[in-house]
Coordinates of C-alpha atoms and ligand atoms in Angstrom, one line a residue:
X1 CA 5.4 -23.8 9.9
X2 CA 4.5 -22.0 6.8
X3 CA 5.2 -18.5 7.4
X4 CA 3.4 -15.5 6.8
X5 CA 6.2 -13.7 5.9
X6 CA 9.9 -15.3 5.2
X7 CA 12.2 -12.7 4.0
X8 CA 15.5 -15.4 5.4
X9 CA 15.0 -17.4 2.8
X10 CA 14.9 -14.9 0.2
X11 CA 17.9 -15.9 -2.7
X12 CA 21.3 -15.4 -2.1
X13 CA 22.1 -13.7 -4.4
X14 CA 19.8 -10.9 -3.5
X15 CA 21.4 -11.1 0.0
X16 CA 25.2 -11.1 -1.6
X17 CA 23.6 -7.6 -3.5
X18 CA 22.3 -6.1 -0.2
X19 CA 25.4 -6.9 1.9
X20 CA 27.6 -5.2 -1.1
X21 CA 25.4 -2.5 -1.5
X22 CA 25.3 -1.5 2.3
X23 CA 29.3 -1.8 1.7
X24 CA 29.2 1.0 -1.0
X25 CA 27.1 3.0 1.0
X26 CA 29.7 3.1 4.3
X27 CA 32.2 3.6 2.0
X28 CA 31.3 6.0 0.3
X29 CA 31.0 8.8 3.7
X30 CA 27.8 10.5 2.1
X31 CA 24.7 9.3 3.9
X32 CA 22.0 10.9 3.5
X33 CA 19.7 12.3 0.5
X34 CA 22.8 11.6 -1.9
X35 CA 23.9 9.6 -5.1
X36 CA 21.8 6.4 -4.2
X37 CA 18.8 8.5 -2.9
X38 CA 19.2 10.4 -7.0
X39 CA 19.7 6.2 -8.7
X40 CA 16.6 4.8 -6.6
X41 CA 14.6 7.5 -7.5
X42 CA 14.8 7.8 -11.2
X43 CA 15.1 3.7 -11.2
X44 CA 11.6 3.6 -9.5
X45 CA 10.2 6.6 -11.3
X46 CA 10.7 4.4 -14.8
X47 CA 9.8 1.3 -13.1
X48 CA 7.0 2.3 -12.1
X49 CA 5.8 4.4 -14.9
X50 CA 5.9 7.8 -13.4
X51 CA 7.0 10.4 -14.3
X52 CA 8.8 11.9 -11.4
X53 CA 9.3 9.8 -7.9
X54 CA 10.1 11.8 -4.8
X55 CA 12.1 9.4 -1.9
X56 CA 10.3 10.4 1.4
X57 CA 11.3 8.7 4.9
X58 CA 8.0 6.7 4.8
X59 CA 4.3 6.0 3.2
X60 CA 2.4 7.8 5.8
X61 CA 5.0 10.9 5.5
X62 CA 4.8 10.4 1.5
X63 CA 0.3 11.0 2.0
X64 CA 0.8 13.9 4.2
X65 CA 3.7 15.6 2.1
X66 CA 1.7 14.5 -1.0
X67 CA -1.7 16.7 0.0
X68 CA 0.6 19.8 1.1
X69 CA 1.9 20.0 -2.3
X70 CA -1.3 19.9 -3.4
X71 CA -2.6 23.0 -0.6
X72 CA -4.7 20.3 0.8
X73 CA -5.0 21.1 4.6
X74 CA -7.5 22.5 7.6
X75 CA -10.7 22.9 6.1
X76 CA -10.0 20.7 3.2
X77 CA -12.1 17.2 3.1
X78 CA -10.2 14.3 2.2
X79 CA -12.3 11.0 1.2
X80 CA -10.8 7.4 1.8
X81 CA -11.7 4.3 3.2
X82 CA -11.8 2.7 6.5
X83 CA -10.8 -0.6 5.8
X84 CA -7.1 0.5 5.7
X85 CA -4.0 0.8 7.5
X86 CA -4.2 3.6 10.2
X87 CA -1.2 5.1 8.7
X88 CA -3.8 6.0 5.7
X89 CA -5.5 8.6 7.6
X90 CA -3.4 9.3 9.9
X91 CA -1.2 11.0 6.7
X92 CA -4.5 13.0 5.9
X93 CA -4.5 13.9 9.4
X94 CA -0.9 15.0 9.4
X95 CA -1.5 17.6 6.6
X96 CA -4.3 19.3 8.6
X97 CA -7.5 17.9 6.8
X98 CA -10.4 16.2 7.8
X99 CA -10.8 12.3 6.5
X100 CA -14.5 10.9 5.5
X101 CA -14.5 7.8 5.3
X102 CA -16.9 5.9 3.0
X103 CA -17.2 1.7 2.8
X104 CA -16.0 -0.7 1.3
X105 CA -17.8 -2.9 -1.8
X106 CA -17.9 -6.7 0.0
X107 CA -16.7 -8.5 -3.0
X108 CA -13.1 -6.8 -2.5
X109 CA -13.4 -4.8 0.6
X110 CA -12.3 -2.1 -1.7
X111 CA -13.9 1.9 -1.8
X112 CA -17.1 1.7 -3.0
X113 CA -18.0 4.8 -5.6
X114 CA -21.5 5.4 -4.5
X115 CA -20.7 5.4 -1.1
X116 CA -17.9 7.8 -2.0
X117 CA -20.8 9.7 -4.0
X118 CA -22.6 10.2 -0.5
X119 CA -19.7 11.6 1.4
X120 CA -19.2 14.4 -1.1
X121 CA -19.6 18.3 -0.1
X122 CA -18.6 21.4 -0.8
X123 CA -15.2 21.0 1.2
X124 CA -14.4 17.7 -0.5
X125 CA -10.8 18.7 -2.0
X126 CA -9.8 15.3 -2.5
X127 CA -10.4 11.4 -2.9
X128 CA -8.1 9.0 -1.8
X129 CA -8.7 5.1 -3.0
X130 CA -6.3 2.6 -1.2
X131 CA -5.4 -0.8 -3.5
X132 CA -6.0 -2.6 -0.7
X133 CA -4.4 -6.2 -0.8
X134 CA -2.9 -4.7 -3.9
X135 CA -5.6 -4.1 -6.3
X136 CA -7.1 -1.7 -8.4
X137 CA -10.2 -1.4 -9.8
X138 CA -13.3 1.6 -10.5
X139 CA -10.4 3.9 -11.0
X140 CA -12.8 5.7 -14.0
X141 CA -15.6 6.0 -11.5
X142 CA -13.6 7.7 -8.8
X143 CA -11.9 9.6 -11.3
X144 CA -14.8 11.2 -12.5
X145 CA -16.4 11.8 -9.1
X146 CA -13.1 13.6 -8.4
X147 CA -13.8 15.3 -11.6
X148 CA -17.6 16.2 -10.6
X149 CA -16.9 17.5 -7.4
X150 CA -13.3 19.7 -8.6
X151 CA -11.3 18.0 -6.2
X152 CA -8.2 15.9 -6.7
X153 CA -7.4 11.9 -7.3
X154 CA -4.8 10.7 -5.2
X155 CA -3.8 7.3 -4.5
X156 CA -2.2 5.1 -1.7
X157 CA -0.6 2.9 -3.3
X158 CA 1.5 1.1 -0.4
X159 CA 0.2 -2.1 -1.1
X160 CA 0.3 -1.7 -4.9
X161 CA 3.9 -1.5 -6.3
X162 CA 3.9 -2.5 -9.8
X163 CA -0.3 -3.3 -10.2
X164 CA -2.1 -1.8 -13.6
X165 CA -5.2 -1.3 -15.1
X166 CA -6.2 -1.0 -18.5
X167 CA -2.5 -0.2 -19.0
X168 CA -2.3 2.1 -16.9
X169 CA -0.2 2.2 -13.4
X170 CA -1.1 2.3 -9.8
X171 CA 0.3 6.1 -8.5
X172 CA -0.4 7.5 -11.9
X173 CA -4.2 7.4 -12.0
X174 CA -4.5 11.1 -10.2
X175 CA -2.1 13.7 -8.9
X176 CA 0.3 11.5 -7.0
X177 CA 1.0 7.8 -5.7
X178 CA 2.0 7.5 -2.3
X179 CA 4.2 4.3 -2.0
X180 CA 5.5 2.6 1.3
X181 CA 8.7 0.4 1.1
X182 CA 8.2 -0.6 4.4
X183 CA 10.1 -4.1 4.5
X184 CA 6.7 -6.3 4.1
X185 CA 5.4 -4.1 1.1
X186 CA 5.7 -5.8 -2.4
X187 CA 9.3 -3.8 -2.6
X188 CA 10.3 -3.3 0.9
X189 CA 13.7 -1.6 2.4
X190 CA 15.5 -3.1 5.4
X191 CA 13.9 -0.6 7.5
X192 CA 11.7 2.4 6.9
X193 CA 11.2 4.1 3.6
X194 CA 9.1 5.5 1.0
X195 CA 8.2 7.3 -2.3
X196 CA 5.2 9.8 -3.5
X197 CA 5.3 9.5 -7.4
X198 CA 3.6 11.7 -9.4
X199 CA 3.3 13.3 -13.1
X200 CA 3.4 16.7 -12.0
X201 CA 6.7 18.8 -12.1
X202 CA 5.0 20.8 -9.6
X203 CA 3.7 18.7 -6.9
X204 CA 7.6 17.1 -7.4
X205 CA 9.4 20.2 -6.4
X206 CA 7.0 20.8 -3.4
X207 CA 7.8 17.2 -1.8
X208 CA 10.9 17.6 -2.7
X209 CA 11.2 21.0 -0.5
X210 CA 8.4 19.4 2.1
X211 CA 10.4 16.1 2.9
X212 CA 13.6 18.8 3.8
X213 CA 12.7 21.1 6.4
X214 CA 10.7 22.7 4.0
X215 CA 14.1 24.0 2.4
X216 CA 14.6 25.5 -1.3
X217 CA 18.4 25.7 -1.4
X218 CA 20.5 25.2 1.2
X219 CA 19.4 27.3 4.5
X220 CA 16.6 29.1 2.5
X221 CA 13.0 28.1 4.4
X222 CA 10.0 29.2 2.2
X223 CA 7.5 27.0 4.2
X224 CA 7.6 24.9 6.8
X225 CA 8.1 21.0 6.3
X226 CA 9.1 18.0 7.8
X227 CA 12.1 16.3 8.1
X228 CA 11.7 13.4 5.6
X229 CA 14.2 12.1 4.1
X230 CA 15.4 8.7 2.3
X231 CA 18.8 7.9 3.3
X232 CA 21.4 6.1 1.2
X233 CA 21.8 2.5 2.2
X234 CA 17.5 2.4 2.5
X235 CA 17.7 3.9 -1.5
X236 CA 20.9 1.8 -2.1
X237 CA 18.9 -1.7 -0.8
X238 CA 15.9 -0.6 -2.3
X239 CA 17.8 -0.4 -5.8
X240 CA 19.0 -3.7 -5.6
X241 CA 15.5 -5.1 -4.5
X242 CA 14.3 -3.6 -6.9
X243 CA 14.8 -5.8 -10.2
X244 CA 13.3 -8.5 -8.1
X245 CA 9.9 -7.2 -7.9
X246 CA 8.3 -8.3 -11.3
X247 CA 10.2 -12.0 -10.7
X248 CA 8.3 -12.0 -7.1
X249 CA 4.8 -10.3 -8.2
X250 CA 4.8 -13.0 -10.8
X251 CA 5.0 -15.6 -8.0
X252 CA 2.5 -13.8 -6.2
X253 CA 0.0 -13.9 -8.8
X254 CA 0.7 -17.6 -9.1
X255 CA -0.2 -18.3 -5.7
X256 CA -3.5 -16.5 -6.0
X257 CA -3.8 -18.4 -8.9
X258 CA -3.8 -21.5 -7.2
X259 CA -5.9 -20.8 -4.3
X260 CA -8.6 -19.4 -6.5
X261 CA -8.8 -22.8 -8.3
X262 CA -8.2 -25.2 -5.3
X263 CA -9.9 -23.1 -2.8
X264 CA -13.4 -24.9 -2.0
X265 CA -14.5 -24.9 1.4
X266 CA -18.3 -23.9 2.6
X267 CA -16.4 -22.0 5.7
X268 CA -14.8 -19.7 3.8
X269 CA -15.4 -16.7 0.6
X270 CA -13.4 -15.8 -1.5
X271 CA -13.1 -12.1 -2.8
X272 CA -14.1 -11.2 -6.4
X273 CA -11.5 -12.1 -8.8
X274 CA -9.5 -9.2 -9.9
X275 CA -10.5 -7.7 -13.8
X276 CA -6.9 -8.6 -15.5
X277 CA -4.3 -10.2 -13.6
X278 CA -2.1 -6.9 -14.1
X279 CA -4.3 -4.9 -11.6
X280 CA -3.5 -7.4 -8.9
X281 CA -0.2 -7.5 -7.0
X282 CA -1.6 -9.8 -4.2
X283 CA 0.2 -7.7 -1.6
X284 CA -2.1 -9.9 0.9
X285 CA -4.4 -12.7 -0.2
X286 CA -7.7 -12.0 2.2
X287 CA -10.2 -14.4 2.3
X288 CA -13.6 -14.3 4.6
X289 CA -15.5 -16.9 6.9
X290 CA -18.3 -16.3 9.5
X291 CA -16.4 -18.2 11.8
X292 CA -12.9 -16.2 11.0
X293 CA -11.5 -16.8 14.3
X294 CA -12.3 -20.4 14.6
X295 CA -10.4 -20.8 11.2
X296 CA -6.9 -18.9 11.9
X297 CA -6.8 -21.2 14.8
X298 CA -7.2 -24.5 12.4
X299 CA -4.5 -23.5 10.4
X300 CA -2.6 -22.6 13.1
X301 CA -2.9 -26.1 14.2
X302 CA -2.2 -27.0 10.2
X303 CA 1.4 -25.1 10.7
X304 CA -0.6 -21.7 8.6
X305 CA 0.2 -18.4 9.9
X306 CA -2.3 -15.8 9.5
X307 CA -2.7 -12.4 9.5
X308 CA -5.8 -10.0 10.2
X309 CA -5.7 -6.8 7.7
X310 CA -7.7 -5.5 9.5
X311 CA -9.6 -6.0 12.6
X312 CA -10.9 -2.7 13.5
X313 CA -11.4 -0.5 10.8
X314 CA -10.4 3.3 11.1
X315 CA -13.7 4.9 12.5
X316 CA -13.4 2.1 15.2
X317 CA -10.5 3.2 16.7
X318 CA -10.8 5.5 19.9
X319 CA -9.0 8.3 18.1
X320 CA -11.1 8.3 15.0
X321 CA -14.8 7.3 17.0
X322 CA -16.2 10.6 15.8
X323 CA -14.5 11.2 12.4
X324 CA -17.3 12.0 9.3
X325 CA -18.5 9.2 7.3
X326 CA -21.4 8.0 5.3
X327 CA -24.5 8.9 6.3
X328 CA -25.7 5.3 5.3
X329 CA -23.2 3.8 7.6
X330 CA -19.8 1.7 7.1
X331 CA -21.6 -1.7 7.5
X332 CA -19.7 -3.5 4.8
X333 CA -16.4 -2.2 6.5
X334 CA -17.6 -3.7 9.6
X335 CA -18.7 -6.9 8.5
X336 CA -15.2 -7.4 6.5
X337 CA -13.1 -6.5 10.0
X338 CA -15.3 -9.1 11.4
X339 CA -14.7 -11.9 8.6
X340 CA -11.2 -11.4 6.7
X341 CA -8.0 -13.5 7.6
X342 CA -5.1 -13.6 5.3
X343 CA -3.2 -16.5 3.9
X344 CA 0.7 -16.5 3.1
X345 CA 0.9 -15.3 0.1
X346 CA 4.7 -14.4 -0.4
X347 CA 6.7 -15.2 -3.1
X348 CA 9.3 -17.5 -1.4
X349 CA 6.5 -20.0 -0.8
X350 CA 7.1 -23.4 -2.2
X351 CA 4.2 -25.3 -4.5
X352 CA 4.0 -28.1 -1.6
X353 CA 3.2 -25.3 0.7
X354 CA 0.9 -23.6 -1.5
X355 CA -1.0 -27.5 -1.7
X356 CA -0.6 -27.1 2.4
X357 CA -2.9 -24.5 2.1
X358 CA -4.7 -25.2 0.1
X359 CA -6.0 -28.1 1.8
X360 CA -6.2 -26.9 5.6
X361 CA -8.2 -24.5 4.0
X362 CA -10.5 -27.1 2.5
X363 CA -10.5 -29.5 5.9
X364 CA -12.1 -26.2 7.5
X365 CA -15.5 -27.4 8.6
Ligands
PLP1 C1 2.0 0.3 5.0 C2 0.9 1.2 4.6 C3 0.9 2.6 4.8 C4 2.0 3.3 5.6 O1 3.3 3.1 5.2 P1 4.5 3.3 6.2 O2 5.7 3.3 5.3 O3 4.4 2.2 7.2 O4 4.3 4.7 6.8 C5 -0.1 3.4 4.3 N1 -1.1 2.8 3.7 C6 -1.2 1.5 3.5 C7 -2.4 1.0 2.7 C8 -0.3 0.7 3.9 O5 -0.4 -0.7 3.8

């Protein structure tokens, strides 16, 4: 079986690290928000080209912390997409504002700017693009409608870690970059996790003081937060996982690589290559048939295991059924829940199992 995921047969070294830095952690009788929480932090921050990185207890914490900063809450509209994890909106619900969700361009099931255009009004205070699958792309366009409508750029970036454009990074684009390091994520913990990066010295302090009770210095409440805070042996795994990333985003890339040239099948679309192969990170590679269902199960019976990111996209579920959207509709969003399934893509996947793939793929009829 060629799994989706396979994190057991990750190197052993890397294990050795973990088990050792787990050890330091018990040892050392501090716990929480400590040493490793300070290390992780400032070793992501440069990794990842921001200027400050704030360790938060999750991704959706480090979206809804990430717009309080900000003074983004009831009343406040909050743009994004609906092809997306929940957890997306559910952060922009969590800081009190309202989500409008705009579609998706079909090529990359990514926001589409002049749908984004359309959802715009005078309570728009911010937009929020997900790099879905791990890509970036029309960061200019949203930028300047951002711009245009004197609201503010944010990104979720949970799928993202490490992707650029133009030479710039994913989470530096805008305000912040909310990261997950949820274990499946490009850099994942051994449990929950997460970062909001940002450039702004600001927005820093007020996660900082949001992810704690909302505390200044020590018993001192100026506003109320959350309890949201990175512990040591996450921040302590997550630094040792961490010089692994570029070695396994590399990988990734490869494998895209290789589907894109020895993917040919009339059953299935591909998505739009990305513009430079830094802005891709291949957090999932989605591809698209009319007949999605029928082809998961053929590669189940070629020993493929698939994944659907995502079925039902935000507005769809019961929650969300009257949440404000395009007025033209989210059609493309729709279509993509409908079509998309998502090969292994992870970096411990072997060239003969890349070739596996490749050609169940191509026996799809
Ligand atoms: C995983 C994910 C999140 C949420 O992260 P958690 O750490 O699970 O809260 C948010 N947005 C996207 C796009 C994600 O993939």
């Amino acid at each position: 079986m060629i799994l989706f995921n396979d994190f057991a047969s990750e190197p052993d070294s890397l294990r050795a690290a973990e088990v050792a830095a787990f050890e330091r952690v018990a040892r050392s009788g501090w716990y929480v928000l400590g040493p490793e929480v300070k290390k992780f932090e400032s070793d992501w921050a440069v990794a990842s080209g921001a200027a400050y990185a704030v360790g938060v207890a999750n991704g959706m914490d480090a979206i809804e912390i990430g717009l309080r900063a900000l003074g983004v809450g009831p009343g406040d509209e909050v743009i994004t997409t609906p092809m997306t994890a929940f957890a997306s909106v559910l952060g922009i619900v969590r800081a009190g504002a309202t989500p409008v969700l705009a579609d998706i361009e079909p090529a990359t099931a990514l926001l589409d700017p002049d749908s984004v255009r359309r959802c715009i009004t005078r309570r728009t205070r911010a937009i929020m693009p997900v790099h879905l699958y791990g890509q970036l792309r029309n960061m200019d366009r949203l930028s300047e409608l951002a711009a245009e409508c004197g609201g503010y750029l944010v990104e979720d970036c949970a799928q993202a870690h490490g992707a650029s454009l133009d030479g710039r990074r994913a989470g530096t684009f805008g305000a912040w970059g909310a990261f997950s390091f949820y274990p499946t994520k490009n850099l994942g913990a051994l449990g929950d996790a997460g970062s909001l990066n940002t450039e702004l010295q600001e927005v820093a302090t007020a996660a900082s003081v949001l992810r704690n009770y909302g505390q200044s210095e020590r018993y001192h409440h100026p506003v109320l937060g959350l309890n949201s805070r990175l512990d040591e042996v996450q921040a302590a795994l997550l630094s040792e996982r961490l010089p692994y990333l570029a070695i396994f985003t590399e990988r990734r890339r490869d494998i895209a690589e290789a589907y894109y040239a020895g993917i040919d099948s009339a059953g299935v679309r591909l998505l739009a290559r990305p513009v430079e192969r830094s802005s891709h990170v291949y957090h999932l590679f989605a591809v698209a048939s009319a007949e999605r269902d029928r082809l998961q199960q053929h590669l189940a019976a070629r020993g493929v295991q698939t994944l659907i990111h995502y079925p039902v996209p935000v507005h769809c579920q019961p929650p969300c059924a009257d949440v404000a959207r395009d007025p033209a509709g989210l059609d493309a969003a729709e279509r993509h829940a409908a079509e998309c399934l998502s090969l292994p893509c992870h970096p411990q996947m072997s060239d003969a199992e890349i070739e596996t793939v490749i050609t169940a793929v191509n026996d799809f009829v």
